[in-house]
Coordinates of C-alpha atoms in Angstrom, one line a residue:
M1 CA 100.1 130.2 48.7
D2 CA 103.4 131.5 49.8
Q3 CA 104.4 129.8 53.0
V4 CA 106.6 132.6 54.3
Q5 CA 103.8 135.1 53.8
L6 CA 101.3 132.8 55.5
T7 CA 103.6 132.3 58.5
T8 CA 104.1 136.1 58.7
F9 CA 100.4 136.7 58.6
Q10 CA 99.9 134.1 61.4
A11 CA 102.6 135.8 63.5
V12 CA 101.0 139.3 63.1
I13 CA 97.6 137.9 64.3
E14 CA 99.2 135.9 67.2
T15 CA 101.4 138.8 68.5
G16 CA 99.0 141.6 67.7
S17 CA 101.5 143.9 65.9
F18 CA 103.9 144.1 62.9
E19 CA 106.8 144.9 65.3
A20 CA 106.2 142.0 67.6
A21 CA 105.8 139.6 64.6
A22 CA 109.1 141.0 63.2
R23 CA 110.9 140.2 66.5
Q24 CA 109.4 136.7 66.6
L25 CA 110.4 136.0 63.0
H26 CA 113.8 137.8 63.3
V27 CA 113.1 140.2 60.4
T28 CA 112.4 143.9 60.1
P29 CA 108.9 145.4 60.5
S30 CA 109.3 146.6 56.9
A31 CA 109.7 143.0 55.8
V32 CA 106.6 142.0 57.7
S33 CA 104.7 144.8 56.1
Q34 CA 105.8 143.9 52.6
R35 CA 104.9 140.2 53.1
I36 CA 101.4 141.1 54.4
K37 CA 100.8 143.5 51.5
A38 CA 101.9 140.8 49.0
L39 CA 99.6 138.2 50.6
E40 CA 96.7 140.6 50.5
S41 CA 97.5 141.4 46.9
A42 CA 97.5 137.6 46.1
V43 CA 94.2 137.0 47.9
G44 CA 92.6 140.2 46.7
Q45 CA 91.3 141.3 50.1
V46 CA 92.5 143.1 53.2
L47 CA 93.4 140.5 55.7
V48 CA 94.7 142.5 58.7
R49 CA 92.9 145.3 60.4
R50 CA 95.7 147.7 61.4
A51 CA 94.7 148.5 64.9
K52 CA 96.1 148.0 68.4
P53 CA 96.2 145.0 68.5
C54 CA 96.1 144.0 64.9
V55 CA 93.2 141.6 64.2
A56 CA 92.1 139.5 61.3
T57 CA 89.4 140.9 59.1
T58 CA 86.4 138.7 58.2
A59 CA 88.3 137.5 55.1
G60 CA 91.4 137.0 57.2
Q61 CA 89.7 134.8 59.8
A62 CA 89.4 131.9 57.4
L63 CA 93.1 132.3 56.5
V64 CA 94.1 132.3 60.2
R65 CA 92.4 128.8 60.5
F66 CA 94.2 127.7 57.3
A67 CA 97.5 128.9 58.5
G68 CA 97.1 127.2 61.8
Q69 CA 96.1 123.9 60.1
V70 CA 99.1 124.1 57.8
A71 CA 101.4 124.8 60.7
L72 CA 100.0 121.9 62.7
L73 CA 100.3 119.4 59.9
E74 CA 103.8 120.7 59.1
R75 CA 104.9 120.3 62.7
E76 CA 103.5 116.8 62.9
A77 CA 105.2 115.8 59.6
L78 CA 108.6 117.3 60.6
A79 CA 108.6 116.5 64.2
Q80 CA 107.0 113.1 64.6
A81 CA 107.9 113.8 68.2
R82 CA 105.0 115.6 69.8
D83 CA 107.0 117.7 72.2
R84 CA 107.3 120.2 69.3
T85 CA 103.6 120.4 68.6
R86 CA 101.4 123.1 70.3
V87 CA 97.7 122.5 70.5
S88 CA 95.4 125.5 71.4
I89 CA 92.1 124.6 73.0
V90 CA 89.3 126.7 74.5
V91 CA 87.1 125.2 77.2
N92 CA 84.5 126.5 79.6
A93 CA 85.7 127.0 83.2
D94 CA 83.5 124.3 84.8
S95 CA 84.7 121.6 82.4
L96 CA 88.3 122.6 82.9
H97 CA 87.8 122.5 86.6
L98 CA 85.9 119.2 86.8
W99 CA 86.8 116.8 84.0
F100 CA 88.8 118.1 81.0
L101 CA 92.4 117.9 82.3
P102 CA 92.4 114.0 82.5
A103 CA 91.8 114.0 78.7
L104 CA 95.0 116.0 78.2
A105 CA 96.9 113.8 80.6
A106 CA 95.9 110.8 78.5
V107 CA 97.6 112.3 75.4
P108 CA 101.0 113.5 76.7
G109 CA 103.6 115.1 74.5
P110 CA 102.1 118.2 72.9
Q111 CA 102.4 121.6 74.4
Y112 CA 98.8 122.7 75.3
G113 CA 97.7 126.2 75.2
L114 CA 94.3 126.5 77.1
H115 CA 91.8 129.3 76.9
T116 CA 88.7 129.7 79.0
D117 CA 85.4 131.2 78.1
D118 CA 81.7 130.7 78.7
Q119 CA 80.4 127.5 77.0
D120 CA 78.1 129.6 74.8
F121 CA 81.1 131.6 73.4
T122 CA 83.9 129.1 73.2
A123 CA 83.3 128.5 69.5
D124 CA 84.1 132.1 68.8
L125 CA 87.8 131.3 69.2
L126 CA 87.4 128.5 66.6
R127 CA 86.0 130.9 64.1
S128 CA 88.8 133.4 64.6
G129 CA 91.4 130.6 64.3
T130 CA 92.8 131.2 67.8
A131 CA 91.9 127.6 68.9
M132 CA 92.1 124.3 67.1
A133 CA 89.4 122.7 69.3
A134 CA 86.8 123.7 71.7
V135 CA 84.4 122.4 74.4
T136 CA 81.3 124.3 73.5
A137 CA 77.5 124.5 73.9
E138 CA 77.2 125.4 70.2
H139 CA 75.6 122.4 68.4
V140 CA 76.1 123.8 64.8
P141 CA 79.7 123.0 63.6
V142 CA 81.9 126.0 62.8
Q143 CA 82.9 126.1 59.2
G144 CA 85.9 123.9 58.7
C145 CA 85.3 121.9 61.9
R146 CA 84.0 118.5 62.9
I147 CA 81.6 118.2 65.9
E148 CA 81.1 115.4 68.5
P149 CA 78.4 115.3 71.2
L150 CA 79.9 114.9 74.7
G151 CA 76.9 114.8 77.0
A152 CA 75.3 117.3 79.3
M153 CA 76.6 119.0 82.4
R154 CA 73.9 119.2 85.0
Y155 CA 73.6 122.3 87.2
L156 CA 71.7 122.8 90.4
A157 CA 70.6 126.1 91.8
V158 CA 72.0 126.4 95.3
G159 CA 72.3 129.0 98.0
A160 CA 72.6 129.4 101.8
S161 CA 68.8 129.9 102.0
P162 CA 65.9 129.3 99.6
E163 CA 65.6 132.9 98.5
L164 CA 66.5 133.9 94.9
V165 CA 68.4 137.2 95.7
P166 CA 71.1 138.2 95.3
M167 CA 72.7 136.2 92.5
I168 CA 76.3 134.9 91.9
V169 CA 77.3 135.1 88.3
Y170 CA 80.7 134.0 86.8
N171 CA 81.0 136.9 84.4
R172 CA 78.9 139.0 82.1
K173 CA 78.7 136.3 79.5
D174 CA 77.3 133.8 82.1
Q175 CA 73.5 133.4 81.5
L176 CA 72.9 130.1 83.5
Q177 CA 71.3 131.8 86.4
H178 CA 69.0 133.9 84.2
R179 CA 68.1 130.8 82.2
F180 CA 67.2 129.0 85.4
L181 CA 65.0 131.9 86.5
A182 CA 63.2 131.8 83.1
T183 CA 62.5 128.1 83.5
M184 CA 61.0 128.9 86.9
D185 CA 58.9 131.7 85.3
R186 CA 60.7 134.2 87.6
P187 CA 62.5 136.5 85.2
G188 CA 63.9 139.8 86.4
N189 CA 67.1 141.6 87.2
P190 CA 68.2 140.7 90.8
P191 CA 71.3 142.1 92.4
V192 CA 74.4 140.4 91.0
H193 CA 77.9 139.5 92.3
Y194 CA 80.4 138.7 89.6
V195 CA 82.9 136.0 90.7
P196 CA 85.1 134.9 87.7
S197 CA 86.7 131.8 89.3
A198 CA 85.2 128.3 89.4
A199 CA 86.5 127.6 93.0
A200 CA 85.7 131.1 94.3
F201 CA 82.2 131.0 92.7
I202 CA 81.3 128.0 94.9
E203 CA 83.0 129.5 98.0
A204 CA 81.0 132.7 97.5
I205 CA 77.8 130.7 97.7
R206 CA 79.0 128.7 100.7
L207 CA 79.7 132.0 102.5
G208 CA 76.1 133.2 101.8
L209 CA 76.9 136.0 99.3
G210 CA 74.1 134.7 97.1
W211 CA 72.8 131.8 95.0
G212 CA 74.1 130.4 91.8
M213 CA 74.1 127.4 89.4
V214 CA 76.7 124.8 90.5
P215 CA 77.6 121.6 88.7
E216 CA 75.8 118.7 90.2
S217 CA 79.1 116.8 91.0
N218 CA 80.1 119.8 93.2
A219 CA 76.7 120.6 94.6
R220 CA 75.6 117.2 95.9
P221 CA 78.4 116.7 98.5
D222 CA 78.1 120.3 99.7
I223 CA 74.3 119.9 100.1
A224 CA 74.8 116.7 102.0
A225 CA 77.4 118.5 104.2
G226 CA 75.0 121.3 104.9
H227 CA 77.1 124.0 103.2
Y228 CA 74.0 125.2 101.2
V229 CA 70.6 124.0 100.0
E230 CA 68.8 123.6 96.7
M231 CA 66.8 126.7 95.9
V232 CA 64.1 124.7 94.2
P233 CA 64.5 121.0 95.2
G234 CA 64.1 118.5 92.4
T235 CA 64.9 121.0 89.6
H236 CA 68.0 121.3 87.5
L237 CA 69.4 122.8 84.3
D238 CA 71.2 120.6 81.8
V239 CA 73.7 122.1 79.4
P240 CA 74.6 119.9 76.4
L241 CA 78.3 120.2 75.5
Y242 CA 80.1 119.4 72.2
W243 CA 83.7 118.9 71.1
Q244 CA 84.4 120.9 67.9
Y245 CA 87.8 120.6 66.2
W246 CA 89.6 121.4 62.9
K247 CA 88.5 119.2 60.1
I248 CA 92.0 118.0 59.1
D249 CA 93.7 114.6 58.9
S250 CA 95.7 114.9 62.1
A251 CA 96.6 111.8 64.1
L252 CA 97.1 114.0 67.2
L253 CA 93.6 115.5 67.0
R254 CA 92.1 112.1 66.5
E255 CA 93.7 110.8 69.6
L256 CA 92.9 113.9 71.6
T257 CA 89.2 113.6 70.5
A258 CA 89.0 110.0 71.7
A259 CA 90.5 111.0 75.0
V260 CA 88.1 114.0 75.4
K261 CA 85.1 111.8 74.6
A262 CA 86.2 109.2 77.1
A263 CA 86.7 111.8 79.9
A264 CA 83.3 113.3 79.1
A265 CA 81.6 109.9 79.2
E266 CA 82.8 109.6 82.8
A267 CA 81.7 113.0 83.9
L268 CA 78.7 114.1 81.9
R269 CA 75.1 112.9 81.6
R270 CA 73.9 111.3 78.4

């Protein structure tokens, strides 16, 4: 497969347009267009959906992963020095806030690009090729990826008073509160406040705006300090987490995987 065409395809998907890719590659938009057409002709399928922004088609998503894998291996082979290698990772906000960063600190050198999403959706960025690795709740490996169990993050339902309305939710993807209500056989649609920040989410509960699911390591000290109470004492919700990463022979990904598993072993429940 033509490496120049592959690099151009990756630039179009990363930047979102033929013009931006041209600026990044220091060529004309016409050259970018010709390279993409040639690559699509070689593959026999449309790879780029010409929209604003440009996105990979279903056929193109596998090629995005492949292009990223080739680029990673090439950088490792040429650089040997890690300061030229960029590693893109998607991680849920609670893990990023509580335990994930020490894993990155244990593997200095690469340039890290972090994305956040709900743990039930982080694997989507692996599928699209945007991320090389993910902390995810998805236990089925994404095609072309390896998977390692990390443990479970335990959540407690807490609030200023033991009444289950209103509800604090991180964003519209966050289903932890609804899952907890279902385990209590109390489904429904209570009033909701959306607070898309791990720190502000906890602060909103402390201020009495509503109740929500808070990681146990955050919740226990606040309960002891009287900032809020358990809504249903003795209950919890465990969310198993997994580390999924590209299935390539990369020394860097192996070392990072070991660091992530070590950090998770300190913070998560088995």
